[in-house]
Tab-separated table of C-alpha atoms in Angstrom:
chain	number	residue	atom	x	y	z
L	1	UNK	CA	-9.244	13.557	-10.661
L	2	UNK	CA	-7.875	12.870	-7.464
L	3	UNK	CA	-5.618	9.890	-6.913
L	4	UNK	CA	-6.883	8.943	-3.393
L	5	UNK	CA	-9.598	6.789	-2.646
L	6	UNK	CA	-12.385	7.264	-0.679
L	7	UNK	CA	-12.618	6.800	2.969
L	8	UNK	CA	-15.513	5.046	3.785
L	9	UNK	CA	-16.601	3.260	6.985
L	10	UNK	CA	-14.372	0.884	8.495
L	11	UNK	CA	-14.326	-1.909	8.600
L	12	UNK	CA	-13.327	-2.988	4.364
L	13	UNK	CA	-10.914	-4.755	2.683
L	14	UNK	CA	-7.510	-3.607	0.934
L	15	UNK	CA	-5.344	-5.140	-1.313
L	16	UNK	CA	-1.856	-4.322	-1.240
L	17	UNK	CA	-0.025	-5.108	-4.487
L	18	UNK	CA	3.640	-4.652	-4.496
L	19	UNK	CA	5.503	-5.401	-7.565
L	20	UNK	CA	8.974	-5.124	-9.300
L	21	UNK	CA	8.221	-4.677	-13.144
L	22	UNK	CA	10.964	-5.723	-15.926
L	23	UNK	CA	12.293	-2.910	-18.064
L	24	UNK	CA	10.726	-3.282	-21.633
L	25	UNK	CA	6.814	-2.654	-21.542
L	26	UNK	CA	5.316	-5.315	-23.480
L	27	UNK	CA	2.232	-4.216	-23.329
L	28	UNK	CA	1.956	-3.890	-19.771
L	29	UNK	CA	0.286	-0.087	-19.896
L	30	UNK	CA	-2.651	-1.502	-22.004
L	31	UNK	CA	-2.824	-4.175	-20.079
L	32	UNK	CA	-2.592	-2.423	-16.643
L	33	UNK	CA	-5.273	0.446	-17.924
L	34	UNK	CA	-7.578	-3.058	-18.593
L	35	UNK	CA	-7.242	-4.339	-15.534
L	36	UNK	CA	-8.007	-0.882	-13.713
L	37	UNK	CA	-11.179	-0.533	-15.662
L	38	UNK	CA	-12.445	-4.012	-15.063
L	39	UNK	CA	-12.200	-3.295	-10.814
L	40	UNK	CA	-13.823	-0.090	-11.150
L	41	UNK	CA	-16.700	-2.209	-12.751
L	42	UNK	CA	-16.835	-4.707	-9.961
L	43	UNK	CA	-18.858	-5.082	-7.306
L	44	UNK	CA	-17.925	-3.804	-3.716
L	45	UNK	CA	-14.909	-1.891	-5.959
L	46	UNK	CA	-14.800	1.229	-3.410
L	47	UNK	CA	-11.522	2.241	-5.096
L	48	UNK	CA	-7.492	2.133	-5.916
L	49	UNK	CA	-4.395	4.030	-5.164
L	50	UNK	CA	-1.143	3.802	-7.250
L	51	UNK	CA	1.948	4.357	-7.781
L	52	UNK	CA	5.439	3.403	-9.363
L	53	UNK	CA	9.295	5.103	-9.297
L	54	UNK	CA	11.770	5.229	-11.663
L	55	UNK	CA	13.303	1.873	-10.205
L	56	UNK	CA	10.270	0.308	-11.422
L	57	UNK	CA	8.856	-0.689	-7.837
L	58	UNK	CA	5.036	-0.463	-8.089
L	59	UNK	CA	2.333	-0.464	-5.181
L	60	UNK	CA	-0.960	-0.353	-5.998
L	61	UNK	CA	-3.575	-0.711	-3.314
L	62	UNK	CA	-6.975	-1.433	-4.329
L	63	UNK	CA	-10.191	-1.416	-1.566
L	64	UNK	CA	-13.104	-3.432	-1.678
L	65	UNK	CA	-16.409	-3.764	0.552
L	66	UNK	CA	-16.266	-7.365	2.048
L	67	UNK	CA	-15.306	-10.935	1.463
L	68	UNK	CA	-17.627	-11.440	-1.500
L	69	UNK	CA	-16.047	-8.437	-3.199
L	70	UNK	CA	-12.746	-10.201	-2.802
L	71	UNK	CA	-13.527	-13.706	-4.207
L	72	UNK	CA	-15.176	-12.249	-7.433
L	73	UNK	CA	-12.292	-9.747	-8.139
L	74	UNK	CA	-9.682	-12.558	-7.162
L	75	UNK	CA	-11.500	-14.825	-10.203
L	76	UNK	CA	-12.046	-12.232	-12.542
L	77	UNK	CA	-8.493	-10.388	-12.176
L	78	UNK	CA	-6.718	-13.870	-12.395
L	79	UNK	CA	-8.660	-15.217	-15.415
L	80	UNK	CA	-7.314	-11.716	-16.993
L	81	UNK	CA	-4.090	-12.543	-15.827
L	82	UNK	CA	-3.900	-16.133	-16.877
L	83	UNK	CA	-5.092	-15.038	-20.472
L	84	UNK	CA	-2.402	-12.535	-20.740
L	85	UNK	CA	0.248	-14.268	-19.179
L	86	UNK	CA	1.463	-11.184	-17.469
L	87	UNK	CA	3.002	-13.066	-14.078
L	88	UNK	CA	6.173	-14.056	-15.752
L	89	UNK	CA	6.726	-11.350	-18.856
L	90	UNK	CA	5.900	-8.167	-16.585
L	91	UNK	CA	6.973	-8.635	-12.920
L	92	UNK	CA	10.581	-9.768	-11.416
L	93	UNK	CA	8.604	-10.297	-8.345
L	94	UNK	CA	5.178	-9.405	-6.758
L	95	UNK	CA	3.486	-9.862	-3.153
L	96	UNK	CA	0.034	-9.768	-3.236
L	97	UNK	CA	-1.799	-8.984	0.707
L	98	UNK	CA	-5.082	-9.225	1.599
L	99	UNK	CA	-5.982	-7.097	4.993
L	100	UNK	CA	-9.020	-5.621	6.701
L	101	UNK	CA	-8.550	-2.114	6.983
L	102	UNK	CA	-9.737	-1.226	10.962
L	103	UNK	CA	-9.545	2.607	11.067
L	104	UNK	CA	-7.963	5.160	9.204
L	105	UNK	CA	-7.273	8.817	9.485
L	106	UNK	CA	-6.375	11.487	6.742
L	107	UNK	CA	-4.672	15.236	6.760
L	108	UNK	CA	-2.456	17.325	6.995
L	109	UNK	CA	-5.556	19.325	8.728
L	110	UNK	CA	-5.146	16.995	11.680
L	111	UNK	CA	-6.428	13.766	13.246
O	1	UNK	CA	19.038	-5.063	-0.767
O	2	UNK	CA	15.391	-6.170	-1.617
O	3	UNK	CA	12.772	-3.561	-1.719
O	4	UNK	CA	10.278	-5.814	-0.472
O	5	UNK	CA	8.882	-6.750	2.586
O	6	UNK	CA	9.336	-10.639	4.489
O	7	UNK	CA	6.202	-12.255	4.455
O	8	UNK	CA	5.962	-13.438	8.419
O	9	UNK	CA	2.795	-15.984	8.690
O	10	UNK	CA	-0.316	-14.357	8.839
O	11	UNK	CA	-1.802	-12.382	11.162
O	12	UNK	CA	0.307	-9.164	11.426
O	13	UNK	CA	-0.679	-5.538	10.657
O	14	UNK	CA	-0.078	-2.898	7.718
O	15	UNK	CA	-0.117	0.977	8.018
O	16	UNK	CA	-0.735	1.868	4.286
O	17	UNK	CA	0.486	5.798	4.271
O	18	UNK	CA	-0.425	7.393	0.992
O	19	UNK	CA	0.933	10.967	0.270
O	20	UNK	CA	1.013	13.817	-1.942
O	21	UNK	CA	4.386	15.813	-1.609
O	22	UNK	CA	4.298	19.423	-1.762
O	23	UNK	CA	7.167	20.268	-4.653
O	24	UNK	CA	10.120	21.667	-2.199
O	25	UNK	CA	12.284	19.405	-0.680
O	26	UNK	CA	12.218	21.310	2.428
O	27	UNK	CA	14.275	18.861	4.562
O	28	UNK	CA	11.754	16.285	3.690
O	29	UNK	CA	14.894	13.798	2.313
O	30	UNK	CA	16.245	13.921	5.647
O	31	UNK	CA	12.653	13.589	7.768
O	32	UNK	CA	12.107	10.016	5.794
O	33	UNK	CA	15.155	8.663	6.480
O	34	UNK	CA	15.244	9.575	9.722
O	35	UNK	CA	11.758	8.308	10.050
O	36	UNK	CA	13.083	4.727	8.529
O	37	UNK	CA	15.785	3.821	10.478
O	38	UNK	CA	13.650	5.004	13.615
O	39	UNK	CA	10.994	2.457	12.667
O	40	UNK	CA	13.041	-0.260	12.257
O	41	UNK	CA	14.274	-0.193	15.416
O	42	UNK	CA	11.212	-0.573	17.218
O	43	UNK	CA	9.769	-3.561	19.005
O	44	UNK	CA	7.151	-5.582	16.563
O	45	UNK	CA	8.724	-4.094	13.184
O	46	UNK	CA	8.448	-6.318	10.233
O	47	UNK	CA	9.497	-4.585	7.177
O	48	UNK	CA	8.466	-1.325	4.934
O	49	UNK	CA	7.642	-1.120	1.331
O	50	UNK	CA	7.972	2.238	-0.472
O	51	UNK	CA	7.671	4.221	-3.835
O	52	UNK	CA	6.616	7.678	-5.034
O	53	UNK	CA	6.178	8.579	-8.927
O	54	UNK	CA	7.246	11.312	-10.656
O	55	UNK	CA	4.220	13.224	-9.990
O	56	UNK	CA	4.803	13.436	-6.037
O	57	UNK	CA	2.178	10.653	-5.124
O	58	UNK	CA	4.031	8.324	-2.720
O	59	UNK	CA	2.739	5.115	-1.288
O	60	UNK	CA	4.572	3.747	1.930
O	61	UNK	CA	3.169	0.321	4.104
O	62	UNK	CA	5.555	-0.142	6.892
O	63	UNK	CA	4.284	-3.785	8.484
O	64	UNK	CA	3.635	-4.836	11.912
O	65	UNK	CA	3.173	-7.456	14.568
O	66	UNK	CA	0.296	-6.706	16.652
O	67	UNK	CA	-1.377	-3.977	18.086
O	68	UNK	CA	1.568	-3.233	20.623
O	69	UNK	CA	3.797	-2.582	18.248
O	70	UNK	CA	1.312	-0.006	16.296
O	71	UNK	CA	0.164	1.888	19.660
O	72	UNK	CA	3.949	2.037	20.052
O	73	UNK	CA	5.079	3.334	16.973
O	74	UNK	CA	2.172	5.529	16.621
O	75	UNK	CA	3.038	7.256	19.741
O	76	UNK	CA	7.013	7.746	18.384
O	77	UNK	CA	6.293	8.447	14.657
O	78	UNK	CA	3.425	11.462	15.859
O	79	UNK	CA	6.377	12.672	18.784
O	80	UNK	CA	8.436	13.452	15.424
O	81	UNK	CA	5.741	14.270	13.406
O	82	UNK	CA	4.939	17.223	15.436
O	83	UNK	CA	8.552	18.012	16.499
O	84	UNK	CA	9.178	18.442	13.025
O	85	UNK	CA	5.708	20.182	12.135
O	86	UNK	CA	5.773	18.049	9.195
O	87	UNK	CA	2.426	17.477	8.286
O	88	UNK	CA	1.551	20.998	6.935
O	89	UNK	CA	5.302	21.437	4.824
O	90	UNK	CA	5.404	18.188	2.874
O	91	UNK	CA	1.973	17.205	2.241
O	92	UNK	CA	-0.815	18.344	0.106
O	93	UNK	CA	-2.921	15.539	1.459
O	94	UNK	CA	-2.600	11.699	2.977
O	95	UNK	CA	-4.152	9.101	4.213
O	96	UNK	CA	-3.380	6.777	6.655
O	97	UNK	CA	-5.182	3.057	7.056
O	98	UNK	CA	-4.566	0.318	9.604
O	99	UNK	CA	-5.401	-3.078	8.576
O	100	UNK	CA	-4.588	-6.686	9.316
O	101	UNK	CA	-2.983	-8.504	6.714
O	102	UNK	CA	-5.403	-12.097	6.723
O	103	UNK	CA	-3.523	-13.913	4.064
O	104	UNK	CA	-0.613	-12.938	1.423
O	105	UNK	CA	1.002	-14.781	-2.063
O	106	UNK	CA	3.977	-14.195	-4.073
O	107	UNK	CA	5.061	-14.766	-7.115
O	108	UNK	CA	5.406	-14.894	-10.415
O	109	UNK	CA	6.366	-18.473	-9.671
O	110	UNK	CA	2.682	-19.428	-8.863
O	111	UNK	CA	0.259	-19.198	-5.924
């Protein structure tokens, strides 16, 4: 399966998450795999990338189709959160980014 | 040093640069920091945010002012790019998105 997400037309909306996790797990995988399987069932979910290092630095950039995409994912993903109250137990810190992707291009075969 | 970003007031671009690394090293190490320090000396630079896994998938979103500053660095990080004939050694496959960043949060303190 690959690990990048589609490309579809411009424009549509990413979300960058970037986020420093604490060392012990507590649950966080199950709770991650959760939260990735809820987007994917969303609507205007067009798709994720992640990734994480050894550090423990995180980003994890998920794309959705337009504003109304956004506001249900925002109130779904933080009644999640709020249940599990992840915020404090999993992350030292997190910024959270909302942007509208314009253009894009992908490779190495060229531009 | 912090690993993330400053979070400048709203609007200012992201390049979101996601990468699979080919296994060798091949001089890449050097490439990336070269490629850092030459960003951050360029007019409109706001900060970068990077981390790769274990499995080679690395997700990079440098951050910018305006569209100057892109067209700029876009013109500088492809010079390299192709000095170095990068593209075809280190990747297995990227993608590269522009997209203004509309509104941002931090936490875990709250929203």
């Amino acid at each position: 399966m690959s690990r990048f997400a589609p490309l579809p037309e411009p424009p549509y909306y990413a979300v960058i998450f970037t986020a420093q996790r604490k060392g012990a797990d507590a649950g966080y995988g199950a709770m991650a795999d959760k939260m990735a399987e809820l987007a994917a069932s969303q609507p205007g979910y067009l798709g994720v990338e992640t990734t994480r290092d050894e550090g423990g630095l995180g980003i994890t950039v998920s794309y959705w189709q337009d504003e109304a995409a956004l506001k249900n994912w925002k109130q779904v993903s933080e009644h999640l959160f709020a249940q599990k109250m992840g915020r404090e137990k999993w992350y030292d810190h997190y910024t959270l980014r909302v942007a509208k992707v314009e253009r894009h291009y992908d490779g190495p075969e060229g531009r």
